[in-house]
Every structure is written in structure tokens, then in C-alpha cells.
Amino acid sequence: MAFSSPSLLFLGLLVSLCLSSGIALEEKIGYGYHLVSLEESTLHGGFLVGYLKMIKSTSKYGPDIPNLRLFVKHENQYRLRVHITDADSPRWEVPYNLLPRAQPPPLTKTPKISSHFSLPTYPGSNLIFTFQPDPFSFAVIRKSTGEIIFNTSGFDFVFKDQYIQISTQLPETASLYGLGETTQPGGIRLRPNDPYTLYTTDASAINLNTDLYRVPPSIHGFEKQWWKSVGAWGFVA
């Protein structure tokens, strides 16, 4: 994971570095997906179910998952869950009885194909889910301020058997903590242009420049105006 500028945070497990102009670029890791189906259900407080189809496959970092299922659920007023998984084969997840959460409906082999999509509104939520169908990207907007707090547009979304890449943008003024943090002389706050890994070590946090004994699966952006702060939690099995 790396920061390419103060406003860009790359959340992929690996980072592809572009070569300077004049040198042939390496094969892309992935080309993203397009949305082929999106339906709303009113069960259990309402949710969205969509299906994504791969635009073009690549062999870099392993085989792509060609079809994905999208599940979007407003869990409460301030929390939105976006769940994306293999649409063709069930994959292991943390058991729902160990970490209670809304469970997506069973996978279907014949999603309803559509070329026109609309989004319902959820009056009780302060978060708005929006998307672009081709290539697929999504954003989360804070309704009370109109601020975009999560936005994957402009970046390649990659979903392979053992590699996932999803990126977002964060404001330059945010102080970032969480994913990849280590014990540094200046503190554990994440800094632009510093590389971070997801490795851990069984060592005391008093040792500088070492990995910590855990990797928090979340990223937090704190602002001086606390109501503008934002957090994203990655739940990957």
C-alpha cells in the first residue's frame, strides 16, 4: 500500500507502479467490471443486489473472478455496508453467528439483465450510495453535508482469486490511522508517500520502525471538525 499524493489512498494488497513515459508499460492488473443487473428488495429494512461482469481478463497476479455479486445494505443511520463476492461459487466468510450482520440473499445463477438502473432512497440514513455502471464504480455521500466520503471512480477495481484492489480518495486535511500503521519516530499516523505493508510481528510497540503485532482492518480519517471524520472497515476473508 502506498500514497501517491496527499489526497489518494490505495487500498490494494499490492501496488502496481507505472513506469516513466517512453518505457513500455507492464500488463494491467485488471480492467474492471460493468454492472449488468441491479434490483431492490424491501425485506429486512431494504437492500440492493447487483451483478457485475468482468470487462477483460488478465493473468497478472492470478485468475480473475469473471462474475461478481454486489450487496448494499444501510445497517443504521451512519453505517453502510458494501459486500462484493464471487457470483458463481460460494466463498468462505467469517461465520455470521460469530459476527452478527445482515446476510446477503443466496446466489442466483440467472440474474435479471438490465441496461437501466435507478437507486432508491433511504430516508433514515445519512449516507447515500451512488454508482457508475460501466466501468463499475461507487461512491458514498454524507447526506447532511453533501461530502463524498468514499469514491472508487477513476481507479481500476480488481477482484482475483487471491488479490483484491479497490481504491478511494481522501481529503488532504485528513489525519489517517489504521491499515498498515507502524511504530515510527513521528507517531503511527499514516503519512503521504511513505510505503506501508500489511505484515505483523510479535514485538513490543516500543520498538521503532517495526511492524505492529496486529493489522487493523480499517482506515480512519480524522478532521479538526470532528463531524467530517470518516472510517472504512475492510472485511475480507
mmCIF file of N, CA and C in Angstrom, residues 65-187:
data_model
loop_
_atom_site.group_PDB
_atom_site.id
_atom_site.type_symbol
_atom_site.label_atom_id
_atom_site.label_comp_id
_atom_site.label_asym_id
_atom_site.label_seq_id
_atom_site.Cartn_x
_atom_site.Cartn_y
_atom_site.Cartn_z
ATOM 1 N N ILE A 65 -11.892 -13.270 -11.148
ATOM 2 C CA ILE A 65 -13.238 -13.801 -10.901
ATOM 3 C C ILE A 65 -14.150 -13.125 -11.917
ATOM 4 N N PRO A 66 -14.713 -13.864 -12.882
ATOM 5 C CA PRO A 66 -15.417 -13.226 -14.005
ATOM 6 C C PRO A 66 -16.744 -12.564 -13.645
ATOM 7 N N ASN A 67 -17.458 -13.095 -12.654
ATOM 8 C CA ASN A 67 -18.779 -12.567 -12.295
ATOM 9 C C ASN A 67 -18.840 -12.316 -10.792
ATOM 10 N N LEU A 68 -19.318 -11.132 -10.438
ATOM 11 C CA LEU A 68 -19.386 -10.747 -9.033
ATOM 12 C C LEU A 68 -20.819 -10.403 -8.644
ATOM 13 N N ARG A 69 -21.141 -10.607 -7.374
ATOM 14 C CA ARG A 69 -22.437 -10.221 -6.834
ATOM 15 C C ARG A 69 -22.239 -9.064 -5.856
ATOM 16 N N LEU A 70 -23.036 -8.016 -6.015
ATOM 17 C CA LEU A 70 -22.980 -6.813 -5.190
ATOM 18 C C LEU A 70 -24.164 -6.808 -4.222
ATOM 19 N N PHE A 71 -23.886 -6.524 -2.960
ATOM 20 C CA PHE A 71 -24.933 -6.433 -1.940
ATOM 21 C C PHE A 71 -24.702 -5.147 -1.148
ATOM 22 N N VAL A 72 -25.697 -4.272 -1.109
ATOM 23 C CA VAL A 72 -25.576 -2.976 -0.438
ATOM 24 C C VAL A 72 -26.669 -2.871 0.609
ATOM 25 N N LYS A 73 -26.270 -2.591 1.846
ATOM 26 C CA LYS A 73 -27.217 -2.556 2.951
ATOM 27 C C LYS A 73 -26.927 -1.362 3.865
ATOM 28 N N HIS A 74 -27.949 -0.539 4.114
ATOM 29 C CA HIS A 74 -27.837 0.517 5.116
ATOM 30 C C HIS A 74 -28.084 -0.125 6.486
ATOM 31 N N GLU A 75 -27.017 -0.341 7.240
ATOM 32 C CA GLU A 75 -27.158 -1.058 8.509
ATOM 33 C C GLU A 75 -27.720 -0.178 9.615
ATOM 34 N N ASN A 76 -27.397 1.091 9.604
ATOM 35 C CA ASN A 76 -28.031 2.044 10.508
ATOM 36 C C ASN A 76 -27.872 3.439 9.907
ATOM 37 N N GLN A 77 -28.168 4.466 10.666
ATOM 38 C CA GLN A 77 -28.158 5.828 10.131
ATOM 39 C C GLN A 77 -26.780 6.257 9.639
ATOM 40 N N TYR A 78 -25.727 5.728 10.267
ATOM 41 C CA TYR A 78 -24.391 6.194 9.955
ATOM 42 C C TYR A 78 -23.469 5.091 9.418
ATOM 43 N N ARG A 79 -24.012 3.939 9.100
ATOM 44 C CA ARG A 79 -23.150 2.867 8.614
ATOM 45 C C ARG A 79 -23.776 2.207 7.390
ATOM 46 N N LEU A 80 -22.975 2.085 6.346
ATOM 47 C CA LEU A 80 -23.394 1.466 5.080
ATOM 48 C C LEU A 80 -22.454 0.310 4.782
ATOM 49 N N ARG A 81 -23.006 -0.807 4.419
ATOM 50 C CA ARG A 81 -22.199 -1.987 4.094
ATOM 51 C C ARG A 81 -22.265 -2.281 2.612
ATOM 52 N N VAL A 82 -21.099 -2.463 1.990
ATOM 53 C CA VAL A 82 -21.000 -2.866 0.582
ATOM 54 C C VAL A 82 -20.272 -4.207 0.550
ATOM 55 N N HIS A 83 -20.958 -5.229 0.099
ATOM 56 C CA HIS A 83 -20.427 -6.597 0.100
ATOM 57 C C HIS A 83 -20.331 -7.059 -1.354
ATOM 58 N N ILE A 84 -19.130 -7.471 -1.774
ATOM 59 C CA ILE A 84 -18.900 -7.941 -3.144
ATOM 60 C C ILE A 84 -18.227 -9.308 -3.065
ATOM 61 N N THR A 85 -18.769 -10.278 -3.787
ATOM 62 C CA THR A 85 -18.221 -11.626 -3.731
ATOM 63 C C THR A 85 -18.386 -12.323 -5.079
ATOM 64 N N ASP A 86 -17.795 -13.494 -5.199
ATOM 65 C CA ASP A 86 -17.910 -14.328 -6.388
ATOM 66 C C ASP A 86 -19.380 -14.699 -6.596
ATOM 67 N N ALA A 87 -19.902 -14.435 -7.786
ATOM 68 C CA ALA A 87 -21.310 -14.716 -8.065
ATOM 69 C C ALA A 87 -21.552 -16.158 -8.472
ATOM 70 N N ASP A 88 -20.495 -16.899 -8.816
ATOM 71 C CA ASP A 88 -20.660 -18.257 -9.329
ATOM 72 C C ASP A 88 -20.399 -19.339 -8.286
ATOM 73 N N SER A 89 -19.531 -19.044 -7.332
ATOM 74 C CA SER A 89 -19.161 -20.059 -6.348
ATOM 75 C C SER A 89 -19.118 -19.447 -4.953
ATOM 76 N N PRO A 90 -19.714 -20.096 -3.967
ATOM 77 C CA PRO A 90 -19.638 -19.587 -2.599
ATOM 78 C C PRO A 90 -18.191 -19.566 -2.107
ATOM 79 N N ARG A 91 -17.843 -18.541 -1.361
ATOM 80 C CA ARG A 91 -16.505 -18.417 -0.784
ATOM 81 C C ARG A 91 -16.639 -18.355 0.736
ATOM 82 N N TRP A 92 -15.570 -18.829 1.395
ATOM 83 C CA TRP A 92 -15.616 -18.842 2.857
ATOM 84 C C TRP A 92 -15.655 -17.419 3.383
ATOM 85 N N GLU A 93 -16.507 -17.192 4.366
ATOM 86 C CA GLU A 93 -16.572 -15.910 5.062
ATOM 87 C C GLU A 93 -16.592 -16.159 6.563
ATOM 88 N N VAL A 94 -16.244 -15.130 7.318
ATOM 89 C CA VAL A 94 -16.357 -15.234 8.769
ATOM 90 C C VAL A 94 -17.802 -15.604 9.105
ATOM 91 N N PRO A 95 -18.027 -16.649 9.880
ATOM 92 C CA PRO A 95 -19.405 -17.095 10.159
ATOM 93 C C PRO A 95 -20.272 -15.973 10.724
ATOM 94 N N TYR A 96 -21.500 -15.947 10.252
ATOM 95 C CA TYR A 96 -22.417 -14.879 10.651
ATOM 96 C C TYR A 96 -22.827 -15.000 12.110
ATOM 97 N N ASN A 97 -22.721 -16.195 12.700
ATOM 98 C CA ASN A 97 -23.062 -16.331 14.111
ATOM 99 C C ASN A 97 -21.940 -15.812 15.015
ATOM 100 N N LEU A 98 -20.710 -15.721 14.482
ATOM 101 C CA LEU A 98 -19.610 -15.170 15.261
ATOM 102 C C LEU A 98 -19.588 -13.650 15.202
ATOM 103 N N LEU A 99 -19.916 -13.101 14.055
ATOM 104 C CA LEU A 99 -20.005 -11.649 13.899
ATOM 105 C C LEU A 99 -21.360 -11.337 13.262
ATOM 106 N N PRO A 100 -22.377 -11.129 14.063
ATOM 107 C CA PRO A 100 -23.727 -10.914 13.514
ATOM 108 C C PRO A 100 -23.785 -9.701 12.589
ATOM 109 N N ARG A 101 -24.402 -9.879 11.425
ATOM 110 C CA ARG A 101 -24.565 -8.828 10.426
ATOM 111 C C ARG A 101 -25.600 -9.302 9.429
ATOM 112 N N ALA A 102 -26.093 -8.381 8.628
ATOM 113 C CA ALA A 102 -27.086 -8.747 7.626
ATOM 114 C C ALA A 102 -26.476 -9.717 6.617
ATOM 115 N N GLN A 103 -27.156 -10.814 6.366
ATOM 116 C CA GLN A 103 -26.646 -11.827 5.447
ATOM 117 C C GLN A 103 -27.235 -11.625 4.057
ATOM 118 N N PRO A 104 -26.382 -11.581 3.019
ATOM 119 C CA PRO A 104 -26.895 -11.422 1.649
ATOM 120 C C PRO A 104 -27.776 -12.589 1.254
ATOM 121 N N PRO A 105 -28.689 -12.387 0.315
ATOM 122 C CA PRO A 105 -29.534 -13.494 -0.152
ATOM 123 C C PRO A 105 -28.694 -14.533 -0.879
ATOM 124 N N PRO A 106 -29.222 -15.738 -1.065
ATOM 125 C CA PRO A 106 -28.487 -16.788 -1.787
ATOM 126 C C PRO A 106 -28.124 -16.334 -3.200
ATOM 127 N N LEU A 107 -27.006 -16.862 -3.698
ATOM 128 C CA LEU A 107 -26.588 -16.544 -5.062
ATOM 129 C C LEU A 107 -27.586 -17.109 -6.061
ATOM 130 N N THR A 108 -27.786 -16.383 -7.151
ATOM 131 C CA THR A 108 -28.658 -16.865 -8.216
ATOM 132 C C THR A 108 -27.853 -17.011 -9.502
ATOM 133 N N LYS A 109 -28.150 -18.043 -10.254
ATOM 134 C CA LYS A 109 -27.413 -18.306 -11.488
ATOM 135 C C LYS A 109 -27.964 -17.524 -12.679
ATOM 136 N N THR A 110 -29.148 -16.952 -12.541
ATOM 137 C CA THR A 110 -29.765 -16.237 -13.662
ATOM 138 C C THR A 110 -30.195 -14.834 -13.217
ATOM 139 N N PRO A 111 -29.242 -13.933 -13.040
ATOM 140 C CA PRO A 111 -29.623 -12.564 -12.666
ATOM 141 C C PRO A 111 -30.407 -11.892 -13.779
ATOM 142 N N LYS A 112 -31.268 -10.982 -13.398
ATOM 143 C CA LYS A 112 -32.098 -10.250 -14.352
ATOM 144 C C LYS A 112 -31.253 -9.157 -15.013
ATOM 145 N N ILE A 113 -30.986 -9.302 -16.311
ATOM 146 C CA ILE A 113 -30.133 -8.369 -17.036
ATOM 147 C C ILE A 113 -30.908 -7.082 -17.341
ATOM 148 N N SER A 114 -30.265 -5.950 -17.161
ATOM 149 C CA SER A 114 -30.918 -4.669 -17.406
ATOM 150 C C SER A 114 -29.885 -3.661 -17.896
ATOM 151 N N SER A 115 -30.348 -2.666 -18.633
ATOM 152 C CA SER A 115 -29.470 -1.582 -19.091
ATOM 153 C C SER A 115 -29.851 -0.250 -18.459
ATOM 154 N N HIS A 116 -30.910 -0.250 -17.642
ATOM 155 C CA HIS A 116 -31.361 0.972 -16.967
ATOM 156 C C HIS A 116 -31.413 0.706 -15.469
ATOM 157 N N PHE A 117 -30.780 1.577 -14.716
ATOM 158 C CA PHE A 117 -30.682 1.365 -13.280
ATOM 159 C C PHE A 117 -31.155 2.615 -12.547
ATOM 160 N N SER A 118 -31.801 2.416 -11.424
ATOM 161 C CA SER A 118 -32.214 3.525 -10.573
ATOM 162 C C SER A 118 -31.900 3.170 -9.130
ATOM 163 N N LEU A 119 -31.720 4.188 -8.308
ATOM 164 C CA LEU A 119 -31.382 3.983 -6.911
ATOM 165 C C LEU A 119 -32.523 4.423 -6.011
ATOM 166 N N PRO A 120 -32.911 3.587 -5.067
ATOM 167 C CA PRO A 120 -33.930 4.005 -4.104
ATOM 168 C C PRO A 120 -33.303 4.924 -3.053
ATOM 169 N N THR A 121 -34.150 5.591 -2.309
ATOM 170 C CA THR A 121 -33.683 6.447 -1.225
ATOM 171 C C THR A 121 -34.044 5.807 0.106
ATOM 172 N N TYR A 122 -33.217 6.063 1.104
ATOM 173 C CA TYR A 122 -33.447 5.542 2.443
ATOM 174 C C TYR A 122 -33.498 6.736 3.394
ATOM 175 N N PRO A 123 -34.698 7.248 3.689
ATOM 176 C CA PRO A 123 -34.843 8.487 4.459
ATOM 177 C C PRO A 123 -34.153 8.441 5.825
ATOM 178 N N GLY A 124 -34.050 7.253 6.433
ATOM 179 C CA GLY A 124 -33.467 7.172 7.768
ATOM 180 C C GLY A 124 -31.958 7.148 7.802
ATOM 181 N N SER A 125 -31.303 7.139 6.641
ATOM 182 C CA SER A 125 -29.852 7.041 6.591
ATOM 183 C C SER A 125 -29.225 8.380 6.236
ATOM 184 N N ASN A 126 -28.076 8.656 6.827
ATOM 185 C CA ASN A 126 -27.324 9.864 6.496
ATOM 186 C C ASN A 126 -26.305 9.598 5.395
ATOM 187 N N LEU A 127 -26.316 8.382 4.836
ATOM 188 C CA LEU A 127 -25.364 8.009 3.802
ATOM 189 C C LEU A 127 -26.106 7.660 2.510
ATOM 190 N N ILE A 128 -25.602 8.166 1.399
ATOM 191 C CA ILE A 128 -26.194 7.914 0.085
ATOM 192 C C ILE A 128 -25.216 7.085 -0.740
ATOM 193 N N PHE A 129 -25.690 5.969 -1.295
ATOM 194 C CA PHE A 129 -24.886 5.120 -2.167
ATOM 195 C C PHE A 129 -25.179 5.486 -3.621
ATOM 196 N N THR A 130 -24.136 5.820 -4.394
ATOM 197 C CA THR A 130 -24.285 6.099 -5.823
ATOM 198 C C THR A 130 -23.285 5.240 -6.597
ATOM 199 N N PHE A 131 -23.464 5.151 -7.917
ATOM 200 C CA PHE A 131 -22.582 4.289 -8.692
ATOM 201 C C PHE A 131 -22.536 4.751 -10.148
ATOM 202 N N GLN A 132 -21.515 4.267 -10.848
ATOM 203 C CA GLN A 132 -21.413 4.365 -12.297
ATOM 204 C C GLN A 132 -21.401 2.938 -12.837
ATOM 205 N N PRO A 133 -22.211 2.621 -13.870
ATOM 206 C CA PRO A 133 -22.335 1.226 -14.291
ATOM 207 C C PRO A 133 -21.176 0.683 -15.127
ATOM 208 N N ASP A 134 -20.495 1.526 -15.925
ATOM 209 C CA ASP A 134 -19.513 0.986 -16.871
ATOM 210 C C ASP A 134 -18.377 1.983 -17.135
ATOM 211 N N PRO A 135 -17.180 1.685 -16.624
ATOM 212 C CA PRO A 135 -16.873 0.593 -15.705
ATOM 213 C C PRO A 135 -17.476 0.860 -14.334
ATOM 214 N N PHE A 136 -17.750 -0.185 -13.628
ATOM 215 C CA PHE A 136 -18.447 -0.030 -12.348
ATOM 216 C C PHE A 136 -17.559 0.666 -11.314
ATOM 217 N N SER A 137 -18.131 1.649 -10.651
ATOM 218 C CA SER A 137 -17.501 2.292 -9.508
ATOM 219 C C SER A 137 -18.631 2.770 -8.606
ATOM 220 N N PHE A 138 -18.310 3.033 -7.365
ATOM 221 C CA PHE A 138 -19.349 3.515 -6.459
ATOM 222 C C PHE A 138 -18.787 4.579 -5.537
ATOM 223 N N ALA A 139 -19.690 5.353 -4.984
ATOM 224 C CA ALA A 139 -19.320 6.409 -4.048
ATOM 225 C C ALA A 139 -20.336 6.442 -2.923
ATOM 226 N N VAL A 140 -19.892 6.939 -1.773
ATOM 227 C CA VAL A 140 -20.761 7.123 -0.618
ATOM 228 C C VAL A 140 -20.724 8.598 -0.249
ATOM 229 N N ILE A 141 -21.900 9.203 -0.145
ATOM 230 C CA ILE A 141 -22.021 10.641 0.117
ATOM 231 C C ILE A 141 -22.691 10.854 1.473
ATOM 232 N N ARG A 142 -22.143 11.764 2.259
ATOM 233 C CA ARG A 142 -22.784 12.133 3.522
ATOM 234 C C ARG A 142 -23.914 13.114 3.218
ATOM 235 N N LYS A 143 -25.149 12.686 3.471
ATOM 236 C CA LYS A 143 -26.316 13.460 3.082
ATOM 237 C C LYS A 143 -26.357 14.837 3.743
ATOM 238 N N SER A 144 -25.978 14.925 5.001
ATOM 239 C CA SER A 144 -26.115 16.170 5.754
ATOM 240 C C SER A 144 -25.208 17.274 5.241
ATOM 241 N N THR A 145 -24.076 16.911 4.615
ATOM 242 C CA THR A 145 -23.117 17.912 4.133
ATOM 243 C C THR A 145 -22.879 17.857 2.634
ATOM 244 N N GLY A 146 -23.315 16.758 1.969
ATOM 245 C CA GLY A 146 -23.041 16.590 0.556
ATOM 246 C C GLY A 146 -21.617 16.157 0.269
ATOM 247 N N GLU A 147 -20.857 15.836 1.288
ATOM 248 C CA GLU A 147 -19.448 15.471 1.140
ATOM 249 C C GLU A 147 -19.314 14.027 0.667
ATOM 250 N N ILE A 148 -18.449 13.802 -0.323
ATOM 251 C CA ILE A 148 -18.149 12.444 -0.778
ATOM 252 C C ILE A 148 -17.111 11.850 0.168
ATOM 253 N N ILE A 149 -17.454 10.783 0.858
ATOM 254 C CA ILE A 149 -16.551 10.228 1.853
ATOM 255 C C ILE A 149 -15.885 8.933 1.385
ATOM 256 N N PHE A 150 -16.366 8.341 0.296
ATOM 257 C CA PHE A 150 -15.720 7.166 -0.287
ATOM 258 C C PHE A 150 -16.037 7.182 -1.766
ATOM 259 N N ASN A 151 -15.013 7.014 -2.613
ATOM 260 C CA ASN A 151 -15.215 7.165 -4.051
ATOM 261 C C ASN A 151 -14.194 6.328 -4.807
ATOM 262 N N THR A 152 -14.654 5.308 -5.515
ATOM 263 C CA THR A 152 -13.743 4.427 -6.238
ATOM 264 C C THR A 152 -13.593 4.807 -7.710
ATOM 265 N N SER A 153 -14.288 5.832 -8.168
ATOM 266 C CA SER A 153 -14.235 6.193 -9.588
ATOM 267 C C SER A 153 -12.841 6.673 -9.960
ATOM 268 N N GLY A 154 -12.431 6.349 -11.182
ATOM 269 C CA GLY A 154 -11.117 6.750 -11.659
ATOM 270 C C GLY A 154 -10.027 5.741 -11.375
ATOM 271 N N PHE A 155 -10.358 4.655 -10.684
ATOM 272 C CA PHE A 155 -9.381 3.621 -10.359
ATOM 273 C C PHE A 155 -9.899 2.270 -10.845
ATOM 274 N N ASP A 156 -8.984 1.369 -11.186
ATOM 275 C CA ASP A 156 -9.372 0.029 -11.607
ATOM 276 C C ASP A 156 -9.785 -0.799 -10.390
ATOM 277 N N PHE A 157 -10.957 -1.418 -10.489
ATOM 278 C CA PHE A 157 -11.417 -2.344 -9.461
ATOM 279 C C PHE A 157 -11.036 -3.744 -9.914
ATOM 280 N N VAL A 158 -10.242 -4.450 -9.107
ATOM 281 C CA VAL A 158 -9.715 -5.763 -9.474
ATOM 282 C C VAL A 158 -10.145 -6.783 -8.424
ATOM 283 N N PHE A 159 -10.659 -7.906 -8.883
ATOM 284 C CA PHE A 159 -11.094 -8.965 -7.966
ATOM 285 C C PHE A 159 -10.606 -10.297 -8.528
ATOM 286 N N LYS A 160 -9.507 -10.804 -7.981
ATOM 287 C CA LYS A 160 -8.945 -12.080 -8.399
ATOM 288 C C LYS A 160 -9.084 -13.092 -7.273
ATOM 289 N N ASP A 161 -8.677 -14.322 -7.555
ATOM 290 C CA ASP A 161 -8.837 -15.376 -6.572
ATOM 291 C C ASP A 161 -8.068 -15.065 -5.288
ATOM 292 N N GLN A 162 -6.870 -14.485 -5.408
ATOM 293 C CA GLN A 162 -6.070 -14.177 -4.222
ATOM 294 C C GLN A 162 -5.538 -12.743 -4.270
ATOM 295 N N TYR A 163 -6.272 -11.854 -4.901
ATOM 296 C CA TYR A 163 -5.842 -10.463 -4.996
ATOM 297 C C TYR A 163 -7.070 -9.574 -5.184
ATOM 298 N N ILE A 164 -7.178 -8.554 -4.367
ATOM 299 C CA ILE A 164 -8.262 -7.585 -4.483
ATOM 300 C C ILE A 164 -7.669 -6.183 -4.473
ATOM 301 N N GLN A 165 -8.110 -5.350 -5.392
ATOM 302 C CA GLN A 165 -7.645 -3.966 -5.441
ATOM 303 C C GLN A 165 -8.847 -3.033 -5.525
ATOM 304 N N ILE A 166 -8.959 -2.166 -4.533
ATOM 305 C CA ILE A 166 -10.004 -1.157 -4.527
ATOM 306 C C ILE A 166 -9.393 0.112 -3.962
ATOM 307 N N SER A 167 -9.689 1.232 -4.582
ATOM 308 C CA SER A 167 -9.053 2.491 -4.212
ATOM 309 C C SER A 167 -10.106 3.558 -3.962
ATOM 310 N N THR A 168 -9.742 4.546 -3.163
ATOM 311 C CA THR A 168 -10.625 5.666 -2.893
ATOM 312 C C THR A 168 -9.799 6.931 -2.748
ATOM 313 N N GLN A 169 -10.485 8.043 -2.612
ATOM 314 C CA GLN A 169 -9.842 9.330 -2.418
ATOM 315 C C GLN A 169 -10.207 9.870 -1.042
ATOM 316 N N LEU A 170 -9.237 10.523 -0.399
ATOM 317 C CA LEU A 170 -9.478 11.127 0.898
ATOM 318 C C LEU A 170 -9.003 12.576 0.875
ATOM 319 N N PRO A 171 -9.610 13.442 1.667
ATOM 320 C CA PRO A 171 -9.194 14.853 1.665
ATOM 321 C C PRO A 171 -7.770 15.029 2.193
ATOM 322 N N GLU A 172 -7.080 16.043 1.673
ATOM 323 C CA GLU A 172 -5.713 16.293 2.085
ATOM 324 C C GLU A 172 -5.617 16.646 3.561
ATOM 325 N N THR A 173 -6.680 17.177 4.126
ATOM 326 C CA THR A 173 -6.643 17.648 5.507
ATOM 327 C C THR A 173 -6.852 16.526 6.519
ATOM 328 N N ALA A 174 -7.175 15.317 6.068
ATOM 329 C CA ALA A 174 -7.463 14.224 6.999
ATOM 330 C C ALA A 174 -6.181 13.648 7.586
ATOM 331 N N SER A 175 -6.203 13.366 8.871
ATOM 332 C CA SER A 175 -5.121 12.628 9.535
ATOM 333 C C SER A 175 -5.517 11.157 9.533
ATOM 334 N N LEU A 176 -4.689 10.319 8.900
ATOM 335 C CA LEU A 176 -5.051 8.933 8.653
ATOM 336 C C LEU A 176 -4.393 7.986 9.645
ATOM 337 N N TYR A 177 -5.179 7.028 10.104
ATOM 338 C CA TYR A 177 -4.695 5.987 11.006
ATOM 339 C C TYR A 177 -5.302 4.664 10.579
ATOM 340 N N GLY A 178 -4.638 3.573 10.976
ATOM 341 C CA GLY A 178 -5.223 2.258 10.738
ATOM 342 C C GLY A 178 -4.378 1.371 9.867
ATOM 343 N N LEU A 179 -4.911 1.003 8.709
ATOM 344 C CA LEU A 179 -4.352 -0.024 7.840
ATOM 345 C C LEU A 179 -2.876 0.223 7.534
ATOM 346 N N GLY A 180 -1.992 -0.684 7.963
ATOM 347 C CA GLY A 180 -0.571 -0.586 7.663
ATOM 348 C C GLY A 180 0.240 0.243 8.629
ATOM 349 N N GLU A 181 -0.358 0.789 9.673
ATOM 350 C CA GLU A 181 0.387 1.663 10.577
ATOM 351 C C GLU A 181 1.487 0.895 11.306
ATOM 352 N N THR A 182 2.602 1.586 11.550
ATOM 353 C CA THR A 182 3.751 1.026 12.262
ATOM 354 C C THR A 182 4.237 2.034 13.296
ATOM 355 N N THR A 183 5.156 1.590 14.136
ATOM 356 C CA THR A 183 5.718 2.495 15.138
ATOM 357 C C THR A 183 6.829 3.324 14.498
ATOM 358 N N GLN A 184 6.561 4.577 14.264
ATOM 359 C CA GLN A 184 7.506 5.493 13.642
ATOM 360 C C GLN A 184 7.924 6.565 14.646
ATOM 361 N N PRO A 185 9.110 7.184 14.461
ATOM 362 C CA PRO A 185 9.538 8.239 15.391
ATOM 363 C C PRO A 185 8.529 9.376 15.498
ATOM 364 N N GLY A 186 7.790 9.652 14.420
ATOM 365 C CA GLY A 186 6.824 10.737 14.446
ATOM 366 C C GLY A 186 5.428 10.302 14.830
ATOM 367 N N GLY A 187 5.269 9.054 15.277
ATOM 368 C CA GLY A 187 3.960 8.543 15.641
ATOM 369 C C GLY A 187 3.434 7.557 14.617
#
